[in-house]
Amino acid sequence: MIDLRSENASSSPISNSRQRDNTSTSVASQPGLSSLSPYLNYDPVYFPPSQPEFIFPEGAVKQRGRFELAFSQIGAACIVGAGIGGATGFYRGLRSTTLAGQTGKLRRTQMINHVMKHGSSLANTFGVVSLMYSGFGVLFSWARGEDDSFNTLAAATATGMLFKSTAGLRKCAVGGGIGFGLAAAYCLWNNLIENSPSATQKY
């Protein structure tokens, strides 16, 4: 009798190795796909060269809403305010302790007090302003049913007016004007970014 098991066993590794070589060759021959694993079995038609960077469900918006962005904006505003206030407090503390001739533990304590005082004060201010802006933005988006530049301008103007409402009518108007100016600059910059060639090619 002739045992054919040895022949099958010896031929199967060769066929498998040839199949792997063909797969790796086909994958490596595709431009831009050399970083993929050569052992993947796929059809290159499903990977067009100009595909979108992100995949969104059908009917979904391509960006997060104002309510989703409110938490990160408030937190970032507090962190930025604490950083700026802390740096300002450090400078003022260093200047005041130097003029007073304080040294050692007394100077260190005074500088820590300046940093904590100015840092917490400015972080609180930035956080309150960001909270007002996010609240107005969410309210206008819900009332109008859409999110556009008009909501940004209206929210920033209302935030400036409300923040300075206790300082008199004139300062209230000035606060609204500052908010409107900052929002207008942001909208112009955002529109330039969205209409840039790189942004249009992405989608």
CSV table of C-alpha atoms in Angstrom, one decimal:
chain,number,residue,atom,x,y,z
A,1,MET,CA,0.0,0.0,0.0
A,2,ILE,CA,1.1,3.6,-0.7
A,3,ASP,CA,0.7,6.1,2.1
A,4,LEU,CA,-0.4,9.4,0.6
A,5,ARG,CA,-0.5,11.3,4.0
A,6,SER,CA,3.1,12.3,3.8
A,7,GLU,CA,2.6,13.8,0.3
A,8,ASN,CA,-0.5,15.8,1.5
A,9,ALA,CA,1.3,17.0,4.6
A,10,SER,CA,4.3,18.1,2.6
A,11,SER,CA,2.3,19.8,-0.1
A,12,SER,CA,-0.1,21.8,2.2
A,13,PRO,CA,2.6,24.0,3.8
A,14,ILE,CA,3.8,24.8,0.3
A,15,SER,CA,0.4,25.8,-0.9
A,16,ASN,CA,-0.3,27.9,2.2
A,17,SER,CA,3.0,29.6,1.9
A,18,ARG,CA,2.3,30.4,-1.8
A,19,GLN,CA,-1.1,31.7,-0.8
A,20,ARG,CA,0.4,34.0,1.8
A,21,ASP,CA,3.0,35.2,-0.7
A,22,ASN,CA,0.3,36.0,-3.2
A,23,THR,CA,-1.7,37.9,-0.6
A,24,SER,CA,1.3,39.9,0.6
A,25,THR,CA,2.2,40.7,-3.0
A,26,SER,CA,-1.2,41.9,-3.8
A,27,VAL,CA,-1.4,44.0,-0.7
A,28,ALA,CA,2.1,45.4,-1.1
A,29,SER,CA,1.4,46.3,-4.7
A,30,GLN,CA,-1.4,48.6,-3.8
A,31,PRO,CA,-0.3,52.2,-3.4
A,32,GLY,CA,-0.8,53.7,0.1
A,33,LEU,CA,-1.6,50.3,1.7
A,34,SER,CA,1.9,49.2,2.6
A,35,SER,CA,1.3,49.9,6.3
A,36,LEU,CA,-1.5,47.3,6.5
A,37,SER,CA,-0.8,43.8,7.5
A,38,PRO,CA,0.1,41.5,4.5
A,39,TYR,CA,-2.1,38.7,6.0
A,40,LEU,CA,-5.3,40.6,5.6
A,41,ASN,CA,-7.7,39.3,3.0
A,42,TYR,CA,-9.8,42.1,1.6
A,43,ASP,CA,-10.9,43.8,-1.6
A,44,PRO,CA,-9.1,47.1,-2.2
A,45,VAL,CA,-12.3,48.5,-3.8
A,46,TYR,CA,-13.7,49.1,-0.3
A,47,PHE,CA,-10.8,51.5,0.5
A,48,PRO,CA,-11.1,54.4,-2.0
A,49,PRO,CA,-8.1,56.8,-2.0
A,50,SER,CA,-10.3,59.8,-1.1
A,51,GLN,CA,-12.5,58.6,1.8
A,52,PRO,CA,-13.8,60.9,4.6
A,53,GLU,CA,-11.8,61.1,7.8
A,54,PHE,CA,-14.7,60.3,10.0
A,55,ILE,CA,-17.8,58.1,9.4
A,56,PHE,CA,-21.1,59.4,10.7
A,57,PRO,CA,-24.5,57.7,10.9
A,58,GLU,CA,-27.0,58.7,8.2
A,59,GLY,CA,-28.8,61.9,9.2
A,60,ALA,CA,-26.4,62.7,12.0
A,61,VAL,CA,-24.6,66.1,12.3
A,62,LYS,CA,-20.8,66.2,11.7
A,63,GLN,CA,-20.1,68.1,14.9
A,64,ARG,CA,-21.1,68.0,18.6
A,65,GLY,CA,-23.9,70.3,19.8
A,66,ARG,CA,-23.6,73.2,22.1
A,67,PHE,CA,-24.8,71.3,25.1
A,68,GLU,CA,-22.1,68.6,24.5
A,69,LEU,CA,-19.4,71.2,24.1
A,70,ALA,CA,-20.5,73.3,27.1
A,71,PHE,CA,-18.8,71.1,29.7
A,72,SER,CA,-15.4,71.1,28.0
A,73,GLN,CA,-15.7,74.9,27.4
A,74,ILE,CA,-16.5,75.6,31.0
A,75,GLY,CA,-13.7,73.4,32.2
A,76,ALA,CA,-11.2,74.9,29.8
A,77,ALA,CA,-12.2,78.4,30.7
A,78,CYS,CA,-11.6,77.7,34.4
A,79,ILE,CA,-8.2,76.2,33.7
A,80,VAL,CA,-7.1,79.1,31.5
A,81,GLY,CA,-8.3,81.6,34.0
A,82,ALA,CA,-6.5,79.8,36.8
A,83,GLY,CA,-3.3,79.8,34.8
A,84,ILE,CA,-3.4,83.4,33.8
A,85,GLY,CA,-4.5,84.5,37.3
A,86,GLY,CA,-1.8,82.4,38.9
A,87,ALA,CA,0.9,83.9,36.7
A,88,THR,CA,-0.4,87.4,37.5
A,89,GLY,CA,-0.5,86.6,41.2
A,90,PHE,CA,3.0,85.2,41.1
A,91,TYR,CA,4.3,88.4,39.5
A,92,ARG,CA,2.5,90.7,41.9
A,93,GLY,CA,3.6,88.7,44.9
A,94,LEU,CA,7.2,88.6,43.8
A,95,ARG,CA,7.1,92.4,43.3
A,96,SER,CA,5.3,93.2,46.5
A,97,THR,CA,7.5,91.0,48.7
A,98,THR,CA,10.7,92.4,47.0
A,99,LEU,CA,9.6,95.9,47.8
A,100,ALA,CA,8.7,95.0,51.3
A,101,GLY,CA,12.0,93.3,51.9
A,102,GLN,CA,10.4,90.0,53.0
A,103,THR,CA,12.5,86.8,52.9
A,104,GLY,CA,12.2,83.2,53.9
A,105,LYS,CA,9.0,81.6,54.9
A,106,LEU,CA,7.1,84.9,55.1
A,107,ARG,CA,7.9,85.7,51.5
A,108,ARG,CA,6.9,82.2,50.4
A,109,THR,CA,3.6,82.4,52.2
A,110,GLN,CA,2.8,85.8,50.8
A,111,MET,CA,3.6,84.6,47.3
A,112,ILE,CA,1.4,81.6,47.7
A,113,ASN,CA,-1.4,83.8,48.9
A,114,HIS,CA,-1.1,86.1,45.9
A,115,VAL,CA,-1.1,83.1,43.5
A,116,MET,CA,-4.1,81.4,45.1
A,117,LYS,CA,-6.1,84.7,45.3
A,118,HIS,CA,-5.6,85.9,41.8
A,119,GLY,CA,-5.8,82.4,40.3
A,120,SER,CA,-9.1,81.5,42.0
A,121,SER,CA,-10.6,84.9,41.2
A,122,LEU,CA,-9.8,84.8,37.5
A,123,ALA,CA,-10.8,81.2,37.2
A,124,ASN,CA,-14.2,82.0,38.8
A,125,THR,CA,-14.7,84.9,36.4
A,126,PHE,CA,-13.8,82.9,33.3
A,127,GLY,CA,-16.0,80.0,34.5
A,128,VAL,CA,-19.0,82.2,35.1
A,129,VAL,CA,-18.7,83.9,31.7
A,130,SER,CA,-18.3,80.5,30.0
A,131,LEU,CA,-21.3,79.2,31.8
A,132,MET,CA,-23.4,82.2,30.8
A,133,TYR,CA,-22.3,81.9,27.2
A,134,SER,CA,-23.0,78.1,27.0
A,135,GLY,CA,-26.4,78.6,28.6
A,136,PHE,CA,-27.4,81.3,26.2
A,137,GLY,CA,-26.1,79.2,23.2
A,138,VAL,CA,-28.0,76.1,24.2
A,139,LEU,CA,-31.2,78.2,24.8
A,140,PHE,CA,-30.9,80.0,21.4
A,141,SER,CA,-30.2,76.7,19.6
A,142,TRP,CA,-33.2,75.1,21.2
A,143,ALA,CA,-35.5,78.0,20.5
A,144,ARG,CA,-34.5,78.5,16.9
A,145,GLY,CA,-34.0,74.8,16.1
A,146,GLU,CA,-30.6,75.2,14.4
A,147,ASP,CA,-27.0,76.0,15.4
A,148,ASP,CA,-25.3,78.7,13.4
A,149,SER,CA,-23.3,81.9,13.7
A,150,PHE,CA,-26.3,83.9,14.7
A,151,ASN,CA,-26.5,81.9,17.9
A,152,THR,CA,-22.9,82.5,18.7
A,153,LEU,CA,-23.2,86.3,18.2
A,154,ALA,CA,-26.5,86.5,20.2
A,155,ALA,CA,-25.1,84.3,23.0
A,156,ALA,CA,-21.9,86.3,23.3
A,157,THR,CA,-23.7,89.7,23.2
A,158,ALA,CA,-26.2,88.5,25.9
A,159,THR,CA,-23.4,87.2,28.0
A,160,GLY,CA,-21.5,90.5,28.0
A,161,MET,CA,-24.6,92.5,28.8
A,162,LEU,CA,-25.7,90.1,31.6
A,163,PHE,CA,-22.2,90.0,33.1
A,164,LYS,CA,-22.0,93.8,33.3
A,165,SER,CA,-25.7,94.4,34.1
A,166,THR,CA,-25.1,95.3,37.7
A,167,ALA,CA,-22.5,98.0,36.8
A,168,GLY,CA,-24.9,100.4,35.0
A,169,LEU,CA,-26.5,100.7,31.6
A,170,ARG,CA,-23.4,102.1,30.0
A,171,LYS,CA,-21.1,99.3,31.1
A,172,CYS,CA,-23.8,96.8,30.2
A,173,ALA,CA,-23.8,98.1,26.6
A,174,VAL,CA,-20.0,98.1,26.6
A,175,GLY,CA,-20.0,94.5,27.8
A,176,GLY,CA,-22.4,93.5,25.1
A,177,GLY,CA,-20.3,95.2,22.5
A,178,ILE,CA,-17.2,93.4,23.6
A,179,GLY,CA,-19.0,90.1,23.5
A,180,PHE,CA,-20.3,90.8,20.0
A,181,GLY,CA,-16.9,91.8,18.8
A,182,LEU,CA,-15.2,88.7,20.1
A,183,ALA,CA,-17.9,86.5,18.7
A,184,ALA,CA,-17.8,88.2,15.3
A,185,ALA,CA,-14.0,87.6,15.1
A,186,TYR,CA,-14.5,84.0,16.1
A,187,CYS,CA,-17.2,83.5,13.5
A,188,LEU,CA,-15.0,85.1,10.7
A,189,TRP,CA,-12.1,82.9,11.7
A,190,ASN,CA,-14.3,79.8,11.8
A,191,ASN,CA,-15.8,80.5,8.4
A,192,LEU,CA,-12.3,80.9,6.9
A,193,ILE,CA,-11.2,77.6,8.4
A,194,GLU,CA,-14.3,75.8,7.1
A,195,ASN,CA,-14.0,77.3,3.6
A,196,SER,CA,-10.3,76.6,3.3
A,197,PRO,CA,-9.2,74.1,0.6
A,198,SER,CA,-8.0,71.5,3.1
A,199,ALA,CA,-11.3,71.5,4.9
A,200,THR,CA,-13.3,71.1,1.7
A,201,GLN,CA,-11.1,68.2,0.6
A,202,LYS,CA,-11.6,66.4,3.9
A,203,TYR,CA,-15.3,65.9,3.3
